[in-house]
Amino acid sequence: MAGPAIAGHGPAQAATPSDRFGRMFPNLPPFIAADSRSRAALTDMGKRGGLLDARDPLNEGPVRLITNPELSPRNRDNPFHTAGTTFFGQFLDHDMTFDTTSRLAVPTPPESTPNTRTPALDLDSVYGGGPVASPSLYESDRIKLRIESGGQFEDLPRTANGTAIIADPRNDENMIIAGLQAAMILAHNRAVDHLRGQGVPTNQLFGQARQLVTWHYQWIIVHEFLPQVAGFGVTQDILAHGRRFYRPEPGPASIPVEFQGAAYRFGHSMVRPSYRANLAGNPDGTAFFGFIFDPAGEGQADPVDLRGGRRARRRFIDWQTFFDFGDGQVKPNKRIDRSISTALFNLPLGAIASGDPPTSLPQRNLLRHLTWSLPSGQRIATSMGWTSLTLDELAHYGLGLEHNTPLWYYLLAEAELIGDGIVLGPTGARLIGEVFIGLLQLDSRSYLRAAPANWRPTLPAQRPGSFKMTDLLRWARVDPASRAQ
Ligand code: HEM
């Protein structure tokens, strides 16, 4: 392998304000010109029944597609990730980045495009602007966050028409991410009680509880999530030896479009066609299985699928399907590869923030590459010092896409061909790892910056000194043992 070139370095990022998007590789050219031929090719690549469609036999129904993985031979399970990794990943995305203005396939400068989330892993998607700026998210004490009940268990606060009253509407896009949002709210509220019990003055309760929850969440990102998706070695290497490609300093942090428009969307490949939301939520006491999205759910008061935006007694999450509580109930994720669950080729319009087609998520991802004039996967890989891949299946478009591949597709292929879909490949892992760790290092309030060097999680954990998602869910009292009480 060649030594690393330093293509992403330079002042271009430093000039990017934190409320705008930036670039990690400002000197690399777009992978293709935005014209009718490139739009047609990307639309074809991302169509239902096309290259990326896992062709899940949806007629088998949501139960068999999770219990009989051999029914979807192209959509392989990842035995090393549990199903919740996907939704924690989605939750993290919604904490860092939200583009509400750019248009699909219309070239747009990132530097003039607002990012409506803070480019930090600071839970602004839960806390909004805080109790003063976002009072509708809080109890009248302005310390605890509002939470309601769906009839059996917790539900997000909602207006009469079902709209969740939360800082980021996307955290009610499906039941599982809505459940994570509710768990974070409950974790905060319990932290408030805990600190009050320790004698923390009322005027410091909100700030201290937010810090306690946020630091534990950030610890999980560094010690559980990043090692799973980027690998333990890459995560440790960036922490120990520094970032080489994501370097916005001396300016503030901003989200690069290589990450927002392509690399971090690798998570779409981990989504399963169906899940078991809970073990006995149905009115007859059976488990509630559903497709993540099913057109049959459109307009239903208590939809058959797992879309968000509705309240009903059975619409809550039992977390043992998603994270490993050691009871044998956990289900795996899908691999990080060029095979995307079929349900994602026909999203409900309600799952798309702008509310307009195309409803194929892969098409949206690929057309967003033209919006941002993203460099090819090969250019970024070679800039990082890796040998690049040629993806012959793209040659028939006659546009050179086999050598100049859209970054999202390239990174999925890399994960599949180099990491067997278990973990991101070298380019994807470095890109994701550097942005995540960079955001934490650039945030003066993160645990990496603000906590004492020897800080360790202080909330109760199964294994003292470590703190995992299962511990966070226990703290929020939404874990299986708490549900059983
Ligand atoms: C059921 C699960 C998911 C659904 C339905 C979903 C859906 C969507 C949709 C509709 C968009 C907007 C696409 C566009 O117009 O460009 C989007 C953007 C995005 N998604 Fe997902 N997503 C899911 C899970 C994930 C996961 C697991 C990750 C990462 C681990 C992820 C990362 C992203 C990123 C980075 C963006 C760009 C966000 C922005 O700045 O606006 N998504 N997703």
Short mmCIF file of C-alpha atoms and ligand atoms in Angstrom, two decimals:
data_model
loop_
_atom_site.label_atom_id
_atom_site.label_comp_id
_atom_site.label_asym_id
_atom_site.label_seq_id
_atom_site.Cartn_x
_atom_site.Cartn_y
_atom_site.Cartn_z
CA MET A 1 0.00 0.00 0.00
CA ALA A 2 1.22 3.51 -0.75
CA GLY A 3 1.81 5.95 2.09
CA PRO A 4 -1.11 8.18 2.99
CA ALA A 5 -1.52 11.29 0.87
CA ILE A 6 -2.88 14.26 2.78
CA ALA A 7 -5.53 15.25 0.29
CA GLY A 8 -8.12 16.39 2.80
CA HIS A 9 -5.88 18.80 4.62
CA GLY A 10 -5.90 22.52 4.16
CA PRO A 11 -7.77 25.62 5.12
CA ALA A 12 -10.95 24.88 3.12
CA GLN A 13 -12.63 23.14 6.04
CA ALA A 14 -11.38 25.58 8.60
CA ALA A 15 -13.49 28.22 6.93
CA THR A 16 -16.71 26.22 7.34
CA PRO A 17 -19.03 27.48 10.08
CA SER A 18 -20.41 24.77 12.35
CA ASP A 19 -24.00 25.36 11.22
CA ARG A 20 -23.11 24.60 7.58
CA PHE A 21 -21.85 21.43 5.90
CA GLY A 22 -18.20 21.16 4.89
CA ARG A 23 -15.87 18.95 2.87
CA MET A 24 -13.25 16.48 3.98
CA PHE A 25 -11.55 16.22 0.56
CA PRO A 26 -12.03 19.68 -0.97
CA ASN A 27 -9.37 19.09 -3.63
CA LEU A 28 -10.88 15.99 -5.22
CA PRO A 29 -13.12 16.36 -8.29
CA PRO A 30 -16.74 15.13 -8.46
CA PHE A 31 -17.05 11.46 -9.42
CA ILE A 32 -19.21 12.43 -12.40
CA ALA A 33 -20.92 15.48 -13.91
CA ALA A 34 -24.53 16.03 -12.87
CA ASP A 35 -26.43 15.57 -16.11
CA SER A 36 -29.28 13.49 -17.48
CA ARG A 37 -27.05 10.45 -18.11
CA SER A 38 -25.60 10.34 -14.61
CA ARG A 39 -29.04 10.93 -13.07
CA ALA A 40 -30.48 8.07 -15.14
CA ALA A 41 -27.65 5.70 -14.17
CA LEU A 42 -27.91 6.46 -10.45
CA THR A 43 -31.68 6.15 -10.57
CA ASP A 44 -31.28 2.77 -12.21
CA MET A 45 -28.69 1.59 -9.69
CA GLY A 46 -31.00 2.46 -6.80
CA LYS A 47 -34.28 1.17 -8.21
CA ARG A 48 -36.38 -1.59 -6.71
CA GLY A 49 -35.35 -4.86 -8.34
CA GLY A 50 -32.00 -3.30 -9.31
CA LEU A 51 -28.39 -3.95 -8.31
CA LEU A 52 -28.83 -3.11 -4.64
CA ASP A 53 -32.19 -4.76 -3.93
CA ALA A 54 -31.81 -7.73 -1.57
CA ARG A 55 -34.94 -9.21 -3.13
CA ASP A 56 -36.38 -10.27 0.20
CA PRO A 57 -39.40 -12.53 -0.38
CA LEU A 58 -41.82 -10.16 1.37
CA ASN A 59 -44.68 -12.58 0.73
CA GLU A 60 -43.16 -14.83 3.43
CA GLY A 61 -44.27 -12.25 5.99
CA PRO A 62 -42.44 -10.45 8.81
CA VAL A 63 -42.12 -13.44 11.17
CA ARG A 64 -40.46 -15.84 8.75
CA LEU A 65 -38.12 -13.18 7.40
CA ILE A 66 -36.56 -12.80 10.84
CA THR A 67 -36.76 -16.39 12.06
CA ASN A 68 -35.73 -18.04 8.76
CA PRO A 69 -32.79 -15.99 7.41
CA GLU A 70 -32.15 -18.59 4.67
CA LEU A 71 -35.25 -17.23 2.91
CA SER A 72 -33.20 -14.13 1.96
CA PRO A 73 -29.91 -15.58 0.67
CA ARG A 74 -28.78 -12.21 -0.73
CA ASN A 75 -29.47 -10.38 2.54
CA ARG A 76 -27.08 -12.05 4.95
CA ASP A 77 -27.22 -11.74 8.73
CA ASN A 78 -24.26 -10.27 10.58
CA PRO A 79 -23.58 -12.58 13.52
CA PHE A 80 -21.37 -9.96 15.20
CA HIS A 81 -23.90 -7.10 15.36
CA THR A 82 -27.21 -7.17 17.13
CA ALA A 83 -30.27 -5.63 15.48
CA GLY A 84 -30.14 -2.57 17.75
CA THR A 85 -26.78 -1.41 16.32
CA THR A 86 -28.74 -0.12 13.32
CA PHE A 87 -31.09 2.04 15.33
CA PHE A 88 -28.46 3.34 17.71
CA GLY A 89 -26.56 4.30 14.53
CA GLN A 90 -29.61 6.05 13.14
CA PHE A 91 -30.13 7.82 16.45
CA LEU A 92 -26.50 9.04 16.30
CA ASP A 93 -27.04 10.34 12.78
CA HIS A 94 -29.99 12.37 13.99
CA ASP A 95 -27.84 13.86 16.74
CA MET A 96 -25.27 15.20 14.24
CA THR A 97 -26.76 16.02 10.90
CA PHE A 98 -30.01 17.14 9.26
CA ASP A 99 -30.13 18.69 5.81
CA THR A 100 -33.58 20.14 5.16
CA THR A 101 -32.84 22.33 2.13
CA SER A 102 -30.67 20.79 -0.58
CA ARG A 103 -32.39 19.21 -3.60
CA LEU A 104 -31.72 15.76 -4.99
CA ALA A 105 -29.27 15.81 -7.92
CA VAL A 106 -29.07 19.62 -7.97
CA PRO A 107 -25.42 20.61 -7.36
CA THR A 108 -25.28 22.67 -4.18
CA PRO A 109 -22.33 24.09 -2.23
CA PRO A 110 -22.20 22.39 1.19
CA GLU A 111 -20.76 25.55 2.72
CA SER A 112 -24.00 27.44 2.04
CA THR A 113 -26.26 24.60 3.20
CA PRO A 114 -27.50 24.69 6.81
CA ASN A 115 -27.09 21.69 9.09
CA THR A 116 -30.00 22.03 11.49
CA ARG A 117 -28.37 19.77 14.12
CA THR A 118 -25.31 20.77 16.13
CA PRO A 119 -22.26 18.95 14.68
CA ALA A 120 -21.64 17.29 18.03
CA LEU A 121 -22.72 14.13 19.82
CA ASP A 122 -24.43 16.25 22.44
CA LEU A 123 -28.00 14.88 22.34
CA ASP A 124 -29.46 18.12 20.99
CA SER A 125 -31.97 15.79 19.30
CA VAL A 126 -33.26 15.01 22.81
CA TYR A 127 -32.63 18.24 24.72
CA GLY A 128 -33.43 20.67 21.88
CA GLY A 129 -32.26 24.14 22.89
CA GLY A 130 -32.71 23.27 26.59
CA PRO A 131 -35.63 24.09 28.93
CA VAL A 132 -35.64 27.83 28.21
CA ALA A 133 -35.39 27.72 24.42
CA SER A 134 -37.48 24.54 23.93
CA PRO A 135 -40.02 24.56 26.82
CA SER A 136 -42.48 22.26 25.01
CA LEU A 137 -40.05 19.33 25.49
CA TYR A 138 -39.95 19.77 29.28
CA GLU A 139 -42.10 19.28 32.36
CA SER A 140 -43.25 22.44 34.14
CA ASP A 141 -40.23 22.10 36.48
CA ARG A 142 -38.01 22.78 33.45
CA ILE A 143 -35.68 20.02 34.63
CA LYS A 144 -37.26 16.76 33.46
CA LEU A 145 -38.17 15.91 29.90
CA ARG A 146 -41.76 15.11 29.00
CA ILE A 147 -42.70 11.45 28.57
CA GLU A 148 -46.12 9.83 28.23
CA SER A 149 -47.60 6.34 28.07
CA GLY A 150 -48.93 4.42 25.09
CA GLY A 151 -51.25 2.40 27.33
CA GLN A 152 -48.84 -0.28 28.57
CA PHE A 153 -45.40 1.30 28.47
CA GLU A 154 -43.65 4.58 27.70
CA ASP A 155 -44.42 6.63 24.61
CA LEU A 156 -43.18 9.97 23.37
CA PRO A 157 -45.34 12.98 24.17
CA ARG A 158 -47.68 13.51 21.21
CA THR A 159 -50.16 16.03 19.89
CA ALA A 160 -53.77 14.94 19.33
CA ASN A 161 -52.96 13.88 15.76
CA GLY A 162 -50.07 11.67 16.90
CA THR A 163 -47.15 13.97 16.02
CA ALA A 164 -44.35 13.45 18.54
CA ILE A 165 -43.30 16.52 20.53
CA ILE A 166 -39.53 15.99 20.24
CA ALA A 167 -36.56 18.03 19.05
CA ASP A 168 -36.04 16.09 15.81
CA PRO A 169 -39.09 14.69 14.01
CA ARG A 170 -36.98 11.89 12.49
CA ASN A 171 -36.69 10.28 15.92
CA ASP A 172 -40.28 9.13 15.49
CA GLU A 173 -39.74 7.76 11.97
CA ASN A 174 -39.96 4.15 13.14
CA MET A 175 -40.96 2.53 16.44
CA ILE A 176 -37.44 1.47 17.34
CA ILE A 177 -35.84 4.89 17.07
CA ALA A 178 -38.85 6.36 18.90
CA GLY A 179 -38.20 3.79 21.63
CA LEU A 180 -34.57 4.90 21.88
CA GLN A 181 -35.67 8.52 22.16
CA ALA A 182 -38.05 7.54 24.97
CA ALA A 183 -35.26 5.59 26.68
CA MET A 184 -32.96 8.62 26.58
CA ILE A 185 -35.71 10.77 28.08
CA LEU A 186 -36.24 8.24 30.88
CA ALA A 187 -32.48 7.99 31.47
CA HIS A 188 -32.32 11.76 31.89
CA ASN A 189 -35.30 11.85 34.24
CA ARG A 190 -33.84 9.10 36.40
CA ALA A 191 -30.50 10.93 36.47
CA VAL A 192 -32.36 13.99 37.79
CA ASP A 193 -33.87 11.92 40.65
CA HIS A 194 -30.50 10.31 41.34
CA LEU A 195 -28.65 13.63 41.55
CA ARG A 196 -31.40 15.21 43.64
CA GLY A 197 -30.97 12.30 46.05
CA GLN A 198 -27.29 13.16 46.24
CA GLY A 199 -28.11 16.73 47.28
CA VAL A 200 -27.36 18.53 44.00
CA PRO A 201 -29.00 22.00 44.18
CA THR A 202 -32.14 22.43 42.06
CA ASN A 203 -30.59 25.06 39.81
CA GLN A 204 -27.82 22.60 38.83
CA LEU A 205 -29.98 19.51 38.35
CA PHE A 206 -30.72 19.93 34.66
CA GLY A 207 -27.13 20.66 33.63
CA GLN A 208 -25.61 17.90 35.72
CA ALA A 209 -28.17 15.30 34.62
CA ARG A 210 -27.63 16.21 30.97
CA GLN A 211 -23.90 15.89 31.39
CA LEU A 212 -24.18 12.54 33.16
CA VAL A 213 -26.39 11.03 30.46
CA THR A 214 -24.43 12.57 27.59
CA TRP A 215 -21.06 11.35 28.83
CA HIS A 216 -22.35 7.79 29.26
CA TYR A 217 -23.86 7.93 25.76
CA GLN A 218 -20.55 9.18 24.35
CA TRP A 219 -18.71 6.42 26.19
CA ILE A 220 -20.95 3.85 24.46
CA ILE A 221 -20.13 5.44 21.08
CA VAL A 222 -16.38 5.13 21.63
CA HIS A 223 -16.32 1.77 23.41
CA GLU A 224 -19.20 -0.18 21.86
CA PHE A 225 -20.56 1.37 18.65
CA LEU A 226 -17.38 2.45 16.84
CA PRO A 227 -15.52 -0.82 17.54
CA GLN A 228 -18.52 -2.68 16.09
CA VAL A 229 -18.85 -0.74 12.85
CA ALA A 230 -15.34 0.64 12.24
CA GLY A 231 -13.38 -1.99 14.16
CA PHE A 232 -11.55 -1.86 17.47
CA GLY A 233 -8.14 -1.38 15.84
CA VAL A 234 -9.13 1.65 13.73
CA THR A 235 -10.91 3.25 16.69
CA GLN A 236 -7.89 2.81 18.94
CA ASP A 237 -5.49 3.97 16.24
CA ILE A 238 -7.37 7.25 15.75
CA LEU A 239 -7.56 7.83 19.50
CA ALA A 240 -3.88 7.06 20.01
CA HIS A 241 -2.31 8.55 16.87
CA GLY A 242 -4.75 11.26 15.84
CA ARG A 243 -6.86 12.12 12.82
CA ARG A 244 -5.32 12.43 9.36
CA PHE A 245 -8.25 13.33 7.14
CA TYR A 246 -10.96 15.01 9.23
CA ARG A 247 -9.15 18.11 10.44
CA PRO A 248 -11.39 21.19 10.62
CA GLU A 249 -9.08 22.85 13.12
CA PRO A 250 -8.44 25.70 13.77
CA GLY A 251 -12.09 26.27 12.80
CA PRO A 252 -15.04 24.66 14.58
CA ALA A 253 -16.40 21.19 13.86
CA SER A 254 -18.70 20.84 10.87
CA ILE A 255 -20.14 17.78 9.16
CA PRO A 256 -18.43 16.87 5.89
CA VAL A 257 -20.71 15.88 3.01
CA GLU A 258 -18.57 12.81 2.31
CA PHE A 259 -19.84 11.58 5.68
CA GLN A 260 -23.39 12.96 5.53
CA GLY A 261 -24.20 12.16 1.91
CA ALA A 262 -22.42 8.82 1.59
CA ALA A 263 -20.21 7.18 4.20
CA TYR A 264 -22.46 7.29 7.23
CA ARG A 265 -25.40 6.13 5.17
CA PHE A 266 -23.72 2.70 5.24
CA GLY A 267 -26.20 2.10 8.06
CA HIS A 268 -29.02 1.70 5.54
CA SER A 269 -27.44 -1.63 4.61
CA MET A 270 -27.81 -2.95 8.18
CA VAL A 271 -31.60 -2.53 8.31
CA ARG A 272 -33.55 -5.83 8.41
CA PRO A 273 -36.78 -6.24 6.44
CA SER A 274 -38.70 -7.05 9.63
CA TYR A 275 -38.33 -7.07 13.40
CA ARG A 276 -40.02 -8.35 16.54
CA ALA A 277 -40.97 -5.10 18.25
CA ASN A 278 -42.01 -6.77 21.48
CA LEU A 279 -42.67 -10.22 22.92
CA ALA A 280 -46.31 -10.00 24.02
CA GLY A 281 -47.67 -6.62 22.95
CA ASN A 282 -50.48 -7.78 20.66
CA PRO A 283 -53.99 -7.71 22.14
CA ASP A 284 -53.98 -11.54 22.27
CA GLY A 285 -50.66 -11.56 24.13
CA THR A 286 -48.56 -12.61 21.14
CA ALA A 287 -45.38 -10.94 19.92
CA PHE A 288 -45.70 -7.95 17.62
CA PHE A 289 -43.69 -8.69 14.48
CA GLY A 290 -43.79 -6.25 11.58
CA PHE A 291 -42.00 -5.16 8.44
CA ILE A 292 -40.02 -2.00 9.08
CA PHE A 293 -42.36 -0.44 6.47
CA ASP A 294 -45.31 -1.98 4.67
CA PRO A 295 -47.58 -0.06 2.30
CA ALA A 296 -50.52 -1.83 3.99
CA GLY A 297 -49.82 0.27 7.10
CA GLU A 298 -50.63 3.53 5.32
CA GLY A 299 -53.51 5.34 7.02
CA GLN A 300 -54.03 2.67 9.71
CA ALA A 301 -54.56 3.89 13.29
CA ASP A 302 -52.37 1.06 14.63
CA PRO A 303 -50.34 0.14 11.55
CA VAL A 304 -49.29 -3.43 10.75
CA ASP A 305 -45.73 -2.22 10.21
CA LEU A 306 -43.19 -0.56 12.51
CA ARG A 307 -43.54 3.00 11.27
CA GLY A 308 -43.62 5.72 13.90
CA GLY A 309 -46.13 8.53 14.35
CA ARG A 310 -48.91 6.48 15.96
CA ARG A 311 -49.90 5.67 19.53
CA ALA A 312 -51.42 2.31 20.40
CA ARG A 313 -51.01 -0.08 23.34
CA ARG A 314 -48.79 -2.49 21.42
CA ARG A 315 -46.50 0.17 19.98
CA PHE A 316 -43.55 -0.15 22.37
CA ILE A 317 -40.16 -1.92 22.19
CA ASP A 318 -38.93 -4.92 24.16
CA TRP A 319 -35.19 -4.44 23.86
CA GLN A 320 -34.01 -8.05 24.13
CA THR A 321 -34.54 -8.47 20.38
CA PHE A 322 -32.19 -5.57 19.72
CA PHE A 323 -29.44 -5.74 22.36
CA ASP A 324 -27.93 -8.79 24.04
CA PHE A 325 -29.28 -9.19 27.58
CA GLY A 326 -27.89 -12.73 27.70
CA ASP A 327 -31.30 -14.40 27.50
CA GLY A 328 -30.96 -15.86 24.01
CA GLN A 329 -33.59 -13.52 22.55
CA VAL A 330 -31.35 -11.19 20.55
CA LYS A 331 -31.51 -11.04 16.73
CA PRO A 332 -28.65 -10.11 14.37
CA ASN A 333 -28.29 -7.14 12.07
CA LYS A 334 -27.88 -7.42 8.34
CA ARG A 335 -24.34 -7.22 6.93
CA ILE A 336 -22.77 -4.04 5.60
CA ASP A 337 -22.87 -4.90 1.91
CA ARG A 338 -24.39 -4.07 -1.47
CA SER A 339 -27.63 -5.74 -0.51
CA ILE A 340 -30.32 -3.42 0.89
CA SER A 341 -33.54 -4.73 2.42
CA THR A 342 -36.39 -4.56 -0.09
CA ALA A 343 -38.66 -2.59 2.27
CA LEU A 344 -36.31 0.40 1.92
CA PHE A 345 -37.09 0.70 -1.80
CA ASN A 346 -40.61 1.84 -1.02
CA LEU A 347 -40.58 4.16 2.01
CA PRO A 348 -43.77 5.76 3.24
CA LEU A 349 -43.68 9.46 2.36
CA GLY A 350 -43.99 10.11 6.09
CA ALA A 351 -40.53 8.58 6.57
CA ILE A 352 -38.99 11.17 4.24
CA ALA A 353 -38.46 14.53 5.95
CA SER A 354 -39.21 16.51 2.77
CA GLY A 355 -42.29 14.31 2.16
CA ASP A 356 -41.69 13.87 -1.57
CA PRO A 357 -40.54 11.04 -3.88
CA PRO A 358 -38.48 9.15 -4.87
CA THR A 359 -39.44 6.67 -2.16
CA SER A 360 -36.45 4.40 -2.86
CA LEU A 361 -33.86 5.20 -0.19
CA PRO A 362 -30.94 3.91 -2.31
CA GLN A 363 -32.02 6.23 -5.15
CA ARG A 364 -32.12 9.16 -2.75
CA ASN A 365 -28.67 8.34 -1.39
CA LEU A 366 -27.15 8.04 -4.85
CA LEU A 367 -28.77 11.19 -6.25
CA ARG A 368 -27.53 13.09 -3.17
CA HIS A 369 -24.00 12.38 -4.45
CA LEU A 370 -24.76 14.73 -7.37
CA THR A 371 -26.12 17.33 -4.96
CA TRP A 372 -22.79 17.42 -3.14
CA SER A 373 -20.51 16.75 -6.16
CA LEU A 374 -18.88 14.00 -4.10
CA PRO A 375 -15.54 12.49 -5.12
CA SER A 376 -15.48 8.83 -6.17
CA GLY A 377 -14.82 6.08 -3.69
CA GLN A 378 -11.63 5.18 -5.57
CA ARG A 379 -10.23 8.73 -5.28
CA ILE A 380 -10.89 8.83 -1.55
CA ALA A 381 -9.45 5.34 -1.03
CA THR A 382 -6.23 6.20 -2.88
CA SER A 383 -5.98 9.55 -1.06
CA MET A 384 -5.99 7.55 2.14
CA GLY A 385 -3.27 5.27 0.83
CA TRP A 386 -5.35 2.21 0.02
CA THR A 387 -5.45 0.28 -3.24
CA SER A 388 -8.77 1.03 -4.92
CA LEU A 389 -11.37 -1.47 -6.12
CA THR A 390 -12.79 -1.78 -9.63
CA LEU A 391 -16.48 -2.63 -9.58
CA ASP A 392 -17.13 -4.32 -12.91
CA GLU A 393 -20.87 -4.65 -12.38
CA LEU A 394 -21.13 -0.89 -13.08
CA ALA A 395 -19.30 -0.99 -16.43
CA HIS A 396 -22.44 -1.48 -18.52
CA TYR A 397 -23.60 2.10 -17.85
CA GLY A 398 -20.76 3.24 -20.11
CA LEU A 399 -19.96 6.15 -17.78
CA GLY A 400 -16.80 4.80 -16.15
CA LEU A 401 -18.62 4.19 -12.87
CA GLU A 402 -16.62 1.01 -12.35
CA HIS A 403 -13.53 3.20 -11.76
CA ASN A 404 -15.36 6.31 -10.50
CA THR A 405 -17.90 4.77 -8.18
CA PRO A 406 -20.38 6.73 -6.04
CA LEU A 407 -18.86 6.80 -2.56
CA TRP A 408 -21.79 5.17 -0.71
CA TYR A 409 -21.84 2.23 -3.13
CA TYR A 410 -18.06 1.96 -3.08
CA LEU A 411 -17.90 1.79 0.72
CA LEU A 412 -20.60 -0.89 0.83
CA ALA A 413 -18.66 -2.92 -1.74
CA GLU A 414 -15.46 -2.39 0.25
CA ALA A 415 -17.11 -3.60 3.46
CA GLU A 416 -18.48 -6.63 1.63
CA LEU A 417 -15.33 -7.58 -0.27
CA ILE A 418 -12.74 -6.80 2.41
CA GLY A 419 -14.64 -7.13 5.69
CA ASP A 420 -17.15 -9.81 4.57
CA GLY A 421 -19.87 -7.31 5.55
CA ILE A 422 -19.11 -7.70 9.25
CA VAL A 423 -17.41 -4.33 9.60
CA LEU A 424 -16.63 -1.37 7.34
CA GLY A 425 -13.62 -1.66 5.04
CA PRO A 426 -10.49 0.46 5.52
CA THR A 427 -11.72 3.62 3.75
CA GLY A 428 -15.17 3.59 5.33
CA ALA A 429 -13.87 2.78 8.79
CA ARG A 430 -11.30 5.59 8.72
CA LEU A 431 -13.79 8.11 7.38
CA ILE A 432 -16.47 7.28 9.95
CA GLY A 433 -14.05 6.84 12.83
CA GLU A 434 -12.27 10.13 12.25
CA VAL A 435 -15.49 12.14 12.05
CA PHE A 436 -16.98 10.60 15.19
CA ILE A 437 -13.81 10.94 17.25
CA GLY A 438 -13.15 14.38 15.79
CA LEU A 439 -16.61 15.60 16.79
CA LEU A 440 -15.97 14.42 20.35
CA GLN A 441 -12.48 15.93 20.45
CA LEU A 442 -13.70 19.27 19.12
CA ASP A 443 -16.61 19.53 21.58
CA SER A 444 -15.34 21.28 24.72
CA ARG A 445 -18.15 19.67 26.75
CA SER A 446 -17.64 16.05 25.65
CA TYR A 447 -16.24 13.51 28.07
CA LEU A 448 -13.05 13.28 25.96
CA ARG A 449 -12.42 17.00 26.54
CA ALA A 450 -14.18 17.97 29.76
CA ALA A 451 -13.94 14.90 31.97
CA PRO A 452 -10.85 14.11 34.03
CA ALA A 453 -8.44 11.91 32.04
CA ASN A 454 -9.22 8.87 34.16
CA TRP A 455 -13.01 9.34 34.03
CA ARG A 456 -14.97 6.10 33.86
CA PRO A 457 -18.75 5.59 33.71
CA THR A 458 -20.31 6.11 37.10
CA LEU A 459 -23.80 4.72 36.48
CA PRO A 460 -24.39 1.07 37.39
CA ALA A 461 -23.12 -1.47 34.84
CA GLN A 462 -23.17 -5.25 34.53
CA ARG A 463 -19.39 -5.15 34.24
CA PRO A 464 -18.02 -2.38 36.46
CA GLY A 465 -15.88 0.11 34.55
CA SER A 466 -17.58 -0.65 31.25
CA PHE A 467 -20.93 0.80 30.21
CA LYS A 468 -22.97 -0.61 27.33
CA MET A 469 -26.31 0.03 25.66
CA THR A 470 -27.84 -2.69 27.80
CA ASP A 471 -26.71 -0.76 30.90
CA LEU A 472 -28.21 2.45 29.58
CA LEU A 473 -31.52 0.67 28.91
CA ARG A 474 -31.45 -0.79 32.44
CA TRP A 475 -30.81 2.68 33.85
CA ALA A 476 -33.81 3.95 31.87
CA ARG A 477 -35.83 1.00 33.28
CA VAL A 478 -36.98 -0.19 29.86
CA ASP A 479 -34.98 -3.45 30.01
CA PRO A 480 -36.62 -6.90 30.15
CA ALA A 481 -36.37 -7.17 33.96
CA SER A 482 -38.04 -3.78 34.47
CA ARG A 483 -40.76 -4.66 31.94
CA ALA A 484 -41.48 -7.85 33.91
CA GLN A 485 -42.17 -5.95 37.14
C1 HEM B 1 -35.13 2.25 9.15
C2 HEM B 1 -34.01 2.91 9.15
C3 HEM B 1 -33.72 4.13 8.33
C4 HEM B 1 -34.52 4.85 7.48
C5 HEM B 1 -35.96 4.56 7.09
C6 HEM B 1 -33.74 5.96 6.98
C7 HEM B 1 -34.22 6.89 6.09
C8 HEM B 1 -33.51 7.99 5.65
C9 HEM B 1 -34.01 8.99 4.77
C10 HEM B 1 -35.39 9.02 4.12
C11 HEM B 1 -33.02 9.91 4.59
C12 HEM B 1 -33.05 11.15 3.69
C13 HEM B 1 -32.47 10.73 2.35
C14 HEM B 1 -32.21 11.89 1.42
O1 HEM B 1 -33.18 12.51 0.99
O2 HEM B 1 -31.04 12.15 1.07
C15 HEM B 1 -31.91 9.49 5.39
C16 HEM B 1 -30.75 10.20 5.52
C17 HEM B 1 -29.68 9.77 6.25
N1 HEM B 1 -29.54 8.56 6.90
FE1 HEM B 1 -30.98 7.20 7.17
N2 HEM B 1 -32.50 5.91 7.53
C18 HEM B 1 -32.45 4.81 8.36
C19 HEM B 1 -31.36 4.38 9.08
C20 HEM B 1 -30.12 4.98 9.08
C21 HEM B 1 -28.96 4.46 9.73
C22 HEM B 1 -28.94 3.15 10.51
C23 HEM B 1 -27.94 5.33 9.48
C24 HEM B 1 -26.50 5.28 9.93
C25 HEM B 1 -25.99 4.37 10.73
C26 HEM B 1 -28.47 6.40 8.67
C27 HEM B 1 -27.76 7.49 8.20
C28 HEM B 1 -28.30 8.52 7.46
C29 HEM B 1 -27.60 9.77 7.16
C30 HEM B 1 -26.18 10.16 7.56
C31 HEM B 1 -28.49 10.57 6.44
C32 HEM B 1 -28.30 12.02 6.01
C33 HEM B 1 -28.98 12.88 7.12
C34 HEM B 1 -29.07 14.37 6.88
O3 HEM B 1 -28.10 15.09 7.15
O4 HEM B 1 -30.12 14.89 6.46
N3 HEM B 1 -29.79 6.15 8.43
N4 HEM B 1 -32.22 8.30 6.01
#
